[in-house]
Amino acid sequence: MAEAVGNAIETGEHLAVQAGTGTGKSLAYLVPALRHAVAAHTTVVVSTATIALQQQLVNRDLPRLATALTEALGRRPTFAILKGRRNYLCLNRVHGNAPEEPEEALFDRSAASALEREVRRLREWASETDTGDRDELAPGVSERAWRQLSVSANECLGAHRCPVGADCFAERARGEAGRADVVVTNHALLAIDALDDRPVLPEHDVVVIDEAHDLVDRVTSAAGGELSASAVKQAARRCGRAVDEDVADRLNEAGEGLEFVLGESPVGKVDELSAELSAALAGVRDAAAACVTALGPEHREDAETGSVRKLALAPTQEVHDTAVRLLDAFDEPEGERRDVVWIGADGGRAPSLKVAPLGVGGLLRQRLFEQRTTVLTSATLALGGSFDTLAAQWGLPPQRSADPAPDTATGAEPPSEGAAPSWVGVDVGSPFDYPRSGILYVARHLPPPGRDGLPESYLDELAELVTAAGGRTLGLFSSMRAARQACDELRQRLSTPVLCQGEDSTSQLVESFAGDPRTSLFGTLSLWQGVDVPGESLQLVVMDRIPFPRPDDPLASARQRAISAHGGNGFITVAGTHAALLLAQGAGRLLRSSADRGVVAVLDPRLATARYAGFLRASLPPFWNTYDPQVVRGALRRLDAAASER
C-alpha cells in the first residue's frame, strides 16, 4: 500500500485503496506523505471521518513516525490538527463580548442555572487550556453552553479586528497548520474548503481521505441546508440588537408565517411548492434581505458593536441564502433539478425545510480530483467486489479495463474525452485468515423481516445464539425500537447481562461491554462503525436485518429514481450501496486482531434468497458460510468453552 500511495503522489494518478483491519494503513499512507511533504516543501492534508482516528494519528502514529523518520528525511517532520472554528473557544466571547441567551433558558430557572454553571466552567478552562479545542475538555459540556463561548467562521470578527485576536485559539491552530508538513482534519472541513471560494485549509497538492466510505455523506451534509421557523426567529432576535425594531419585527413575522405553513404541510419530499409555502419562503427571503441591508457594510467599530453586528449578520445571511436556494430549486423541471427538498421533523422537533444536492460527484470531481492528487482509503471500498460503485458517487469514471464500456449498472458518469480523472483501485487484503477465523451465518429458515418490530422467531433465534456464545455479543439493529425490544425480551430470557444503547454514554457502554465477556451490547447505527473490542468479549455479531435506507428517506429515494431514469440500476447504486457499506462495517466489528475468532449472524433471510444477495455478500469479508443453526451454535459453544478454560 505504501508503494501504491508513493506512486500516486509521484504520478498524480488518484488512488483508491481497500485495506482491511490490521493492515496498518495509517502508516502506509503517512510514510510516503511525510516524505513528499519534506522533499517538496509542501503540505499534505489527511482527512478522517471520526475524532477517534484523528486523535490516533496526532497522538500516536505521527509522533512515532516523526521520530523514526528524522534521520532518513534530514529533519524532524511536523504535523498539526485543524478543525472548524466552532470547535475552538472564542476568547472574545469568553471575555464577555456579545453573549447570547438561548431561548429555552429564558423562562426555565433550572435550565438557566445549569447553563450558567457550564459557562462558568468554560471560562475557567479558557485560562488553563493551551488549545481551546472542545475535544480536549473532559467531561464535556452541552452544545448550548459551548455555543455561548464559540463562533462560526461567519460570526468571527477576524484576527486583525478582534481585541484578543493575537491569542485566538482558532488562528493559532491555523497558523500551526500552515507551517506543518502534514495537517490532519475532518471530512466536514475538507468539504467546506472545497465548497467555499475562501480556503480554510493551507495550500496543499496531495490529500489523503481515510474512512473514505463516509465521504459522500459528509460532503452531502456540508453542501445541504435547512430552514426552520426557529432559525428565522433567532436571526430576528439577533438583528433586534443591531437594526431598527420594525425591520427585525418583519423578519420575526416572516418566521411565524413559515411556522404556520410548515405546521400545515405534510412531512416528506416536496415535489412542487404550494402557493402558501412559496409565499412564506419569499417573505422570509425579502425580510432577511432587508435586515442584511440594514446591518450595512463592515466598518470600523468597537469590539462589542462589531460582535453584535457579526452575530446578527451570519445567521440572517444564512436564512436569506437558504430561502433563495429553496425557491430556486423549483425553477427547473423535476427531472433536471440538482437539489432535493423535503420537510422533516426529526426526533419530535418542529418541522423544517431541508435541501441537499441530488449528487456530489460533479462537485468532488471539479473541486477535489481536478485540483490535487487524492488517495482514498478504507477497510470497505470494493462493494460487490468492485470499486466502481463508490467511484460513481465520487464523480470518477469506471475503472479502465481492456475493453472499456459504459457502466450502467452503477450509474457512473461516462468519462468525457480527455477530461476524466485517471485513477486506480487496489485491494491490499488483510492479515486476517477470514475463512478460518470467522463464520458468516445467515438464518435462511426465518421469515422475511416485517415492519411491526422483531418477530417472535427472530427473538428466539437471537436468544439461542447469545446463549450458545455465553454472552460476548454485539447486537446491531436497524432501529432503536428493535434494539430496545430485543434488550427487554432477552433480559427476561437470559442469565447473562444485556446493555442497551442510550442507557449510558456510548463510550461507557462499550467499555463495560469490553470489560465483561459475559455481557452483550445492543444498539443501532453508531455501533455499526467504530466499535473496537478485540479478544474474548466479542465473539458474536448479530444483525437483525439488511440495513437498507428507510423507504421514506427523501434524498435516497430521489437519488434512486434519478439514476433509474438515466438507465442505471438505482436500487443497487443507492439502497444497495448503503446496505453493503453498513453490512461490511458491521461485520468488521468481529475480527479486530489476528487471534480473534467468532461468528457474524444475519437474521434476515434475504441475504441468502434475494436477487441482490450476491452483490451484498461480495462486499463482506470472505468468512466461511453456513445456513445451519445447529452448526453455528455448536461453534459458538466451543468458543465459549475454550474462552472459559482460559
Short mmCIF file of N, CA, C and O in Angstrom, two decimals, residues 98-213:
data_model
loop_
_atom_site.label_atom_id
_atom_site.label_comp_id
_atom_site.label_asym_id
_atom_site.label_seq_id
_atom_site.Cartn_x
_atom_site.Cartn_y
_atom_site.Cartn_z
N ALA A 98 -20.77 40.31 23.62
CA ALA A 98 -21.96 39.83 22.92
C ALA A 98 -22.36 38.42 23.31
O ALA A 98 -22.45 37.54 22.46
N PRO A 99 -22.61 38.14 24.61
CA PRO A 99 -23.13 36.82 24.96
C PRO A 99 -24.52 36.63 24.39
O PRO A 99 -25.25 37.60 24.18
N GLU A 100 -24.89 35.40 24.18
CA GLU A 100 -26.18 35.11 23.58
C GLU A 100 -27.01 34.29 24.55
O GLU A 100 -26.53 33.32 25.12
N GLU A 101 -28.25 34.67 24.78
CA GLU A 101 -29.14 33.94 25.69
C GLU A 101 -29.97 32.94 24.91
O GLU A 101 -30.79 33.33 24.08
N PRO A 102 -29.80 31.64 25.15
CA PRO A 102 -30.62 30.67 24.43
C PRO A 102 -32.09 30.83 24.80
O PRO A 102 -32.43 31.04 25.95
N GLU A 103 -32.94 30.69 23.82
CA GLU A 103 -34.36 30.90 24.03
C GLU A 103 -34.93 29.98 25.10
O GLU A 103 -35.73 30.38 25.93
N GLU A 104 -34.47 28.70 25.12
CA GLU A 104 -35.07 27.75 26.05
C GLU A 104 -34.73 28.05 27.50
O GLU A 104 -35.34 27.52 28.41
N ALA A 105 -33.71 28.90 27.74
CA ALA A 105 -33.31 29.20 29.11
C ALA A 105 -33.99 30.45 29.66
O ALA A 105 -33.86 30.75 30.84
N LEU A 106 -34.71 31.18 28.81
CA LEU A 106 -35.26 32.47 29.24
C LEU A 106 -36.25 32.33 30.39
O LEU A 106 -36.28 33.15 31.29
N PHE A 107 -37.09 31.30 30.35
CA PHE A 107 -38.14 31.17 31.35
C PHE A 107 -38.00 29.89 32.17
O PHE A 107 -38.92 29.51 32.88
N ASP A 108 -36.87 29.20 32.05
CA ASP A 108 -36.65 27.96 32.78
C ASP A 108 -35.49 28.18 33.75
O ASP A 108 -34.33 28.20 33.36
N ARG A 109 -35.81 28.36 35.03
CA ARG A 109 -34.79 28.69 36.01
C ARG A 109 -33.72 27.60 36.13
O ARG A 109 -32.53 27.88 36.22
N SER A 110 -34.15 26.33 36.14
CA SER A 110 -33.19 25.25 36.29
C SER A 110 -32.27 25.15 35.08
O SER A 110 -31.07 24.91 35.20
N ALA A 111 -32.85 25.35 33.86
CA ALA A 111 -32.04 25.31 32.64
C ALA A 111 -31.03 26.45 32.64
O ALA A 111 -29.87 26.27 32.27
N ALA A 112 -31.47 27.62 33.05
CA ALA A 112 -30.58 28.78 33.08
C ALA A 112 -29.45 28.55 34.09
O ALA A 112 -28.29 28.90 33.84
N SER A 113 -29.78 27.96 35.25
CA SER A 113 -28.77 27.71 36.28
C SER A 113 -27.74 26.70 35.78
O SER A 113 -26.53 26.89 35.98
N ALA A 114 -28.19 25.63 35.13
CA ALA A 114 -27.26 24.63 34.60
C ALA A 114 -26.37 25.24 33.53
O ALA A 114 -25.17 24.96 33.46
N LEU A 115 -26.97 26.09 32.69
CA LEU A 115 -26.20 26.76 31.65
C LEU A 115 -25.14 27.66 32.24
O LEU A 115 -23.99 27.67 31.80
N GLU A 116 -25.50 28.40 33.28
CA GLU A 116 -24.54 29.29 33.94
C GLU A 116 -23.36 28.52 34.50
O GLU A 116 -22.21 28.96 34.40
N ARG A 117 -23.63 27.36 35.10
CA ARG A 117 -22.54 26.56 35.67
C ARG A 117 -21.59 26.07 34.57
O ARG A 117 -20.37 26.10 34.75
N GLU A 118 -22.15 25.64 33.45
CA GLU A 118 -21.31 25.16 32.36
C GLU A 118 -20.48 26.28 31.75
O GLU A 118 -19.29 26.11 31.45
N VAL A 119 -21.10 27.45 31.58
CA VAL A 119 -20.38 28.60 31.01
C VAL A 119 -19.27 29.04 31.96
O VAL A 119 -18.15 29.38 31.53
N ARG A 120 -19.56 29.02 33.27
CA ARG A 120 -18.53 29.40 34.25
C ARG A 120 -17.36 28.43 34.18
O ARG A 120 -16.19 28.85 34.23
N ARG A 121 -17.66 27.15 34.02
CA ARG A 121 -16.59 26.16 33.91
C ARG A 121 -15.76 26.38 32.65
O ARG A 121 -14.53 26.25 32.66
N LEU A 122 -16.41 26.73 31.55
CA LEU A 122 -15.68 27.00 30.32
C LEU A 122 -14.77 28.21 30.47
O LEU A 122 -13.65 28.23 29.95
N ARG A 123 -15.25 29.24 31.14
CA ARG A 123 -14.42 30.44 31.33
C ARG A 123 -13.17 30.10 32.16
O ARG A 123 -12.08 30.60 31.88
N GLU A 124 -13.34 29.24 33.16
CA GLU A 124 -12.19 28.83 33.96
C GLU A 124 -11.23 27.99 33.13
O GLU A 124 -10.01 28.14 33.22
N TRP A 125 -11.79 27.10 32.30
CA TRP A 125 -10.96 26.24 31.45
C TRP A 125 -10.18 27.05 30.43
O TRP A 125 -9.06 26.70 30.05
N ALA A 126 -10.74 28.17 30.00
CA ALA A 126 -10.09 29.01 28.98
C ALA A 126 -8.72 29.49 29.45
O ALA A 126 -7.82 29.72 28.63
N SER A 127 -8.54 29.66 30.77
CA SER A 127 -7.25 30.14 31.29
C SER A 127 -6.27 29.00 31.51
O SER A 127 -5.10 29.24 31.80
N GLU A 128 -6.75 27.74 31.35
CA GLU A 128 -5.89 26.59 31.60
C GLU A 128 -5.46 25.89 30.30
O GLU A 128 -4.37 25.34 30.22
N THR A 129 -6.35 25.90 29.29
CA THR A 129 -6.08 25.13 28.08
C THR A 129 -5.06 25.81 27.17
O THR A 129 -4.99 27.04 27.11
N ASP A 130 -4.27 24.99 26.48
CA ASP A 130 -3.31 25.53 25.51
C ASP A 130 -3.91 25.60 24.11
O ASP A 130 -3.40 26.34 23.26
N THR A 131 -4.98 24.83 23.87
CA THR A 131 -5.52 24.73 22.51
C THR A 131 -6.92 25.31 22.37
O THR A 131 -7.31 25.71 21.28
N GLY A 132 -7.73 25.29 23.45
CA GLY A 132 -9.12 25.71 23.34
C GLY A 132 -9.97 24.74 22.53
O GLY A 132 -11.10 25.05 22.16
N ASP A 133 -9.45 23.54 22.29
CA ASP A 133 -10.11 22.53 21.47
C ASP A 133 -11.16 21.82 22.31
O ASP A 133 -10.85 21.23 23.35
N ARG A 134 -12.41 21.85 21.86
CA ARG A 134 -13.51 21.25 22.63
C ARG A 134 -13.27 19.79 22.96
O ARG A 134 -13.66 19.31 24.03
N ASP A 135 -12.63 19.05 22.05
CA ASP A 135 -12.44 17.63 22.27
C ASP A 135 -11.47 17.33 23.41
O ASP A 135 -11.39 16.19 23.87
N GLU A 136 -10.75 18.33 23.88
CA GLU A 136 -9.83 18.13 24.99
C GLU A 136 -10.46 18.46 26.34
O GLU A 136 -9.83 18.32 27.38
N LEU A 137 -11.71 18.89 26.32
CA LEU A 137 -12.43 19.22 27.56
C LEU A 137 -13.10 17.95 28.09
O LEU A 137 -13.95 17.37 27.41
N ALA A 138 -12.73 17.52 29.29
CA ALA A 138 -13.32 16.31 29.87
C ALA A 138 -13.68 16.57 31.34
O ALA A 138 -12.82 17.01 32.11
N PRO A 139 -14.92 16.26 31.72
CA PRO A 139 -16.03 15.89 30.85
C PRO A 139 -16.49 17.08 30.01
O PRO A 139 -16.17 18.23 30.33
N GLY A 140 -17.26 16.81 28.98
CA GLY A 140 -17.69 17.87 28.08
C GLY A 140 -18.84 18.68 28.63
O GLY A 140 -19.28 18.49 29.77
N VAL A 141 -19.31 19.62 27.81
CA VAL A 141 -20.45 20.46 28.18
C VAL A 141 -21.51 20.35 27.09
O VAL A 141 -21.26 19.81 26.02
N SER A 142 -22.69 20.85 27.38
CA SER A 142 -23.78 20.80 26.41
C SER A 142 -23.48 21.68 25.21
O SER A 142 -22.68 22.62 25.28
N GLU A 143 -24.18 21.40 24.11
CA GLU A 143 -24.00 22.18 22.89
C GLU A 143 -24.37 23.64 23.12
O GLU A 143 -23.70 24.54 22.63
N ARG A 144 -25.46 23.89 23.84
CA ARG A 144 -25.90 25.28 24.03
C ARG A 144 -24.88 26.06 24.87
O ARG A 144 -24.67 27.25 24.63
N ALA A 145 -24.21 25.39 25.84
CA ALA A 145 -23.18 26.08 26.62
C ALA A 145 -21.96 26.38 25.74
O ALA A 145 -21.39 27.48 25.80
N TRP A 146 -21.56 25.42 24.92
CA TRP A 146 -20.40 25.64 24.05
C TRP A 146 -20.66 26.78 23.08
O TRP A 146 -19.77 27.59 22.81
N ARG A 147 -21.87 26.87 22.55
CA ARG A 147 -22.19 27.92 21.60
C ARG A 147 -22.14 29.31 22.23
O ARG A 147 -21.99 30.31 21.53
N GLN A 148 -22.27 29.39 23.55
CA GLN A 148 -22.16 30.68 24.22
C GLN A 148 -20.77 31.28 24.06
O GLN A 148 -20.61 32.50 24.01
N LEU A 149 -19.76 30.41 23.99
CA LEU A 149 -18.37 30.89 24.01
C LEU A 149 -17.59 30.44 22.77
O LEU A 149 -16.37 30.30 22.82
N SER A 150 -18.29 30.21 21.67
CA SER A 150 -17.62 29.89 20.41
C SER A 150 -18.35 30.61 19.28
O SER A 150 -19.48 31.07 19.46
N VAL A 151 -17.69 30.71 18.14
CA VAL A 151 -18.29 31.38 16.98
C VAL A 151 -18.01 30.56 15.73
O VAL A 151 -17.03 29.82 15.66
N SER A 152 -18.87 30.71 14.75
CA SER A 152 -18.61 30.12 13.44
C SER A 152 -17.68 31.04 12.66
O SER A 152 -17.40 32.17 13.09
N ALA A 153 -17.22 30.58 11.51
CA ALA A 153 -16.33 31.40 10.69
C ALA A 153 -17.02 32.70 10.28
O ALA A 153 -16.39 33.77 10.25
N ASN A 154 -18.32 32.64 9.99
CA ASN A 154 -19.04 33.84 9.56
C ASN A 154 -19.30 34.82 10.70
O ASN A 154 -19.53 36.00 10.47
N GLU A 155 -19.29 34.33 11.95
CA GLU A 155 -19.53 35.19 13.10
C GLU A 155 -18.26 35.84 13.63
O GLU A 155 -18.32 36.77 14.42
N CYS A 156 -17.10 35.31 13.20
CA CYS A 156 -15.82 35.79 13.73
C CYS A 156 -15.53 37.21 13.25
O CYS A 156 -15.74 37.55 12.09
N LEU A 157 -15.00 38.04 14.17
CA LEU A 157 -14.63 39.41 13.83
C LEU A 157 -13.42 39.45 12.90
O LEU A 157 -13.24 40.41 12.14
N GLY A 158 -12.58 38.43 12.96
CA GLY A 158 -11.31 38.44 12.23
C GLY A 158 -10.18 38.82 13.16
O GLY A 158 -10.32 39.71 14.02
N ALA A 159 -9.05 38.15 13.00
CA ALA A 159 -7.94 38.35 13.93
C ALA A 159 -7.46 39.80 13.97
O ALA A 159 -7.06 40.31 15.03
N HIS A 160 -7.53 40.50 12.83
CA HIS A 160 -7.00 41.86 12.77
C HIS A 160 -7.90 42.86 13.48
O HIS A 160 -7.45 43.94 13.88
N ARG A 161 -9.19 42.53 13.68
CA ARG A 161 -10.12 43.47 14.32
C ARG A 161 -10.49 43.04 15.73
O ARG A 161 -11.03 43.83 16.49
N CYS A 162 -10.23 41.80 16.08
CA CYS A 162 -10.61 41.28 17.40
C CYS A 162 -9.61 41.76 18.45
O CYS A 162 -8.39 41.68 18.24
N PRO A 163 -10.08 42.22 19.61
CA PRO A 163 -9.16 42.70 20.65
C PRO A 163 -8.26 41.61 21.22
O PRO A 163 -7.22 41.92 21.81
N VAL A 164 -8.66 40.33 21.07
CA VAL A 164 -7.80 39.24 21.55
C VAL A 164 -7.38 38.35 20.39
O VAL A 164 -7.06 37.18 20.57
N GLY A 165 -7.36 38.91 19.19
CA GLY A 165 -7.02 38.14 18.00
C GLY A 165 -5.64 37.53 18.05
O GLY A 165 -5.40 36.46 17.50
N ALA A 166 -4.71 38.20 18.73
CA ALA A 166 -3.34 37.69 18.79
C ALA A 166 -3.25 36.39 19.57
O ALA A 166 -2.31 35.61 19.39
N ASP A 167 -4.22 36.16 20.47
CA ASP A 167 -4.20 34.95 21.30
C ASP A 167 -5.24 33.92 20.85
O ASP A 167 -5.46 32.93 21.54
N CYS A 168 -5.90 34.15 19.73
CA CYS A 168 -7.03 33.32 19.29
C CYS A 168 -6.61 31.86 19.11
O CYS A 168 -5.64 31.56 18.42
N PHE A 169 -7.36 30.95 19.73
CA PHE A 169 -7.06 29.53 19.61
C PHE A 169 -7.20 29.04 18.17
O PHE A 169 -6.37 28.28 17.67
N ALA A 170 -8.28 29.45 17.49
CA ALA A 170 -8.51 29.00 16.13
C ALA A 170 -7.42 29.52 15.19
O ALA A 170 -6.94 28.80 14.31
N GLU A 171 -7.04 30.79 15.35
CA GLU A 171 -5.99 31.35 14.50
C GLU A 171 -4.65 30.69 14.77
O GLU A 171 -3.85 30.47 13.86
N ARG A 172 -4.41 30.35 16.03
CA ARG A 172 -3.17 29.68 16.37
C ARG A 172 -3.12 28.30 15.70
O ARG A 172 -2.09 27.88 15.17
N ALA A 173 -4.26 27.59 15.72
CA ALA A 173 -4.33 26.27 15.06
C ALA A 173 -4.09 26.40 13.56
O ALA A 173 -3.39 25.59 12.95
N ARG A 174 -4.69 27.44 12.96
CA ARG A 174 -4.49 27.65 11.52
C ARG A 174 -3.03 27.98 11.22
O ARG A 174 -2.48 27.53 10.21
N GLY A 175 -2.40 28.77 12.09
CA GLY A 175 -1.00 29.12 11.89
C GLY A 175 -0.10 27.89 11.96
O GLY A 175 0.80 27.72 11.12
N GLU A 176 -0.35 27.02 12.95
CA GLU A 176 0.44 25.80 13.07
C GLU A 176 0.22 24.90 11.86
O GLU A 176 1.15 24.27 11.35
N ALA A 177 -1.03 24.83 11.39
CA ALA A 177 -1.33 24.01 10.22
C ALA A 177 -0.60 24.53 8.99
O ALA A 177 -0.13 23.75 8.16
N GLY A 178 -0.51 25.84 8.85
CA GLY A 178 0.15 26.43 7.69
C GLY A 178 1.63 26.14 7.64
O GLY A 178 2.25 26.19 6.57
N ARG A 179 2.22 25.82 8.80
CA ARG A 179 3.66 25.52 8.85
C ARG A 179 3.96 24.03 8.88
O ARG A 179 5.12 23.63 8.84
N ALA A 180 2.93 23.18 8.96
CA ALA A 180 3.14 21.75 9.17
C ALA A 180 3.33 21.00 7.85
O ALA A 180 2.83 21.41 6.80
N ASP A 181 4.03 19.89 7.94
CA ASP A 181 4.18 19.01 6.79
C ASP A 181 2.90 18.23 6.52
O ASP A 181 2.49 18.05 5.37
N VAL A 182 2.27 17.75 7.59
CA VAL A 182 1.01 17.00 7.47
C VAL A 182 -0.03 17.67 8.36
O VAL A 182 0.23 17.94 9.54
N VAL A 183 -1.20 17.94 7.79
CA VAL A 183 -2.32 18.51 8.54
C VAL A 183 -3.44 17.48 8.59
O VAL A 183 -3.88 16.99 7.55
N VAL A 184 -3.88 17.15 9.79
CA VAL A 184 -4.98 16.21 9.99
C VAL A 184 -6.25 17.02 10.21
O VAL A 184 -6.32 17.89 11.07
N THR A 185 -7.27 16.72 9.40
CA THR A 185 -8.54 17.44 9.53
C THR A 185 -9.68 16.43 9.41
O THR A 185 -9.48 15.23 9.50
N ASN A 186 -10.90 16.94 9.23
CA ASN A 186 -12.06 16.05 9.11
C ASN A 186 -12.76 16.28 7.78
O ASN A 186 -12.55 17.28 7.11
N HIS A 187 -13.63 15.33 7.41
CA HIS A 187 -14.31 15.41 6.12
C HIS A 187 -15.17 16.66 6.00
O HIS A 187 -15.32 17.22 4.90
N ALA A 188 -15.76 17.10 7.11
CA ALA A 188 -16.62 18.29 7.06
C ALA A 188 -15.82 19.52 6.66
O ALA A 188 -16.24 20.30 5.80
N LEU A 189 -14.63 19.70 7.27
CA LEU A 189 -13.81 20.87 6.93
C LEU A 189 -13.24 20.73 5.52
O LEU A 189 -13.11 21.73 4.80
N LEU A 190 -12.91 19.51 5.12
CA LEU A 190 -12.44 19.28 3.74
C LEU A 190 -13.53 19.69 2.75
O LEU A 190 -13.25 20.33 1.73
N ALA A 191 -14.78 19.35 3.07
CA ALA A 191 -15.90 19.71 2.19
C ALA A 191 -16.10 21.21 2.15
O ALA A 191 -16.33 21.79 1.07
N ILE A 192 -16.01 21.86 3.30
CA ILE A 192 -16.16 23.32 3.34
C ILE A 192 -15.07 23.99 2.52
O ILE A 192 -15.30 24.95 1.79
N ASP A 193 -13.85 23.45 2.63
CA ASP A 193 -12.73 24.00 1.87
C ASP A 193 -12.99 23.87 0.36
O ASP A 193 -12.66 24.77 -0.42
N ALA A 194 -13.61 22.75 -0.03
CA ALA A 194 -13.91 22.54 -1.45
C ALA A 194 -15.07 23.40 -1.92
O ALA A 194 -15.09 23.87 -3.06
N LEU A 195 -16.04 23.64 -1.03
CA LEU A 195 -17.24 24.38 -1.41
C LEU A 195 -17.03 25.89 -1.43
O LEU A 195 -17.63 26.61 -2.22
N ASP A 196 -16.19 26.37 -0.51
CA ASP A 196 -16.03 27.81 -0.32
C ASP A 196 -14.89 28.34 -1.17
O ASP A 196 -13.84 27.69 -1.31
N ASP A 197 -15.09 29.51 -1.73
CA ASP A 197 -14.01 30.13 -2.52
C ASP A 197 -12.89 30.66 -1.63
O ASP A 197 -11.80 30.96 -2.11
N ARG A 198 -13.18 30.81 -0.32
CA ARG A 198 -12.14 31.24 0.62
C ARG A 198 -11.56 30.00 1.28
O ARG A 198 -12.24 29.34 2.07
N PRO A 199 -10.32 29.61 0.98
CA PRO A 199 -9.76 28.36 1.51
C PRO A 199 -9.63 28.41 3.03
O PRO A 199 -9.25 29.44 3.60
N VAL A 200 -9.95 27.30 3.68
CA VAL A 200 -9.78 27.21 5.13
C VAL A 200 -8.62 26.28 5.47
O VAL A 200 -8.14 26.29 6.61
N LEU A 201 -8.16 25.49 4.50
CA LEU A 201 -7.01 24.62 4.70
C LEU A 201 -5.78 25.26 4.06
O LEU A 201 -5.90 26.04 3.11
N PRO A 202 -4.58 24.95 4.56
CA PRO A 202 -3.37 25.50 3.93
C PRO A 202 -3.20 24.97 2.51
O PRO A 202 -3.79 23.95 2.14
N GLU A 203 -2.40 25.66 1.73
CA GLU A 203 -2.11 25.20 0.37
C GLU A 203 -1.56 23.78 0.42
O GLU A 203 -0.67 23.47 1.21
N HIS A 204 -2.09 22.89 -0.43
CA HIS A 204 -1.62 21.51 -0.45
C HIS A 204 -1.83 20.93 -1.84
O HIS A 204 -2.73 21.34 -2.56
N ASP A 205 -0.98 19.97 -2.20
CA ASP A 205 -1.11 19.35 -3.53
C ASP A 205 -1.51 17.89 -3.45
O ASP A 205 -1.76 17.25 -4.47
N VAL A 206 -1.58 17.33 -2.23
CA VAL A 206 -1.98 15.94 -2.03
C VAL A 206 -2.95 15.89 -0.86
O VAL A 206 -2.72 16.53 0.17
N VAL A 207 -4.05 15.12 -1.00
CA VAL A 207 -4.96 14.90 0.11
C VAL A 207 -5.20 13.40 0.24
O VAL A 207 -5.41 12.71 -0.75
N VAL A 208 -5.11 12.92 1.47
CA VAL A 208 -5.41 11.52 1.78
C VAL A 208 -6.73 11.49 2.54
O VAL A 208 -6.87 12.15 3.57
N ILE A 209 -7.70 10.73 2.03
CA ILE A 209 -9.02 10.65 2.65
C ILE A 209 -9.16 9.27 3.27
O ILE A 209 -9.38 8.29 2.57
N ASP A 210 -8.98 9.21 4.59
CA ASP A 210 -9.18 7.97 5.30
C ASP A 210 -10.66 7.86 5.65
O ASP A 210 -11.37 8.86 5.71
N GLU A 211 -11.14 6.63 5.89
CA GLU A 211 -12.57 6.39 6.10
C GLU A 211 -13.38 6.99 4.93
O GLU A 211 -14.39 7.66 5.10
N ALA A 212 -12.87 6.72 3.72
CA ALA A 212 -13.44 7.33 2.52
C ALA A 212 -14.84 6.83 2.21
O ALA A 212 -15.56 7.45 1.42
N HIS A 213 -15.27 5.74 2.85
CA HIS A 213 -16.64 5.26 2.63
C HIS A 213 -17.67 6.27 3.15
O HIS A 213 -18.83 6.24 2.76
#
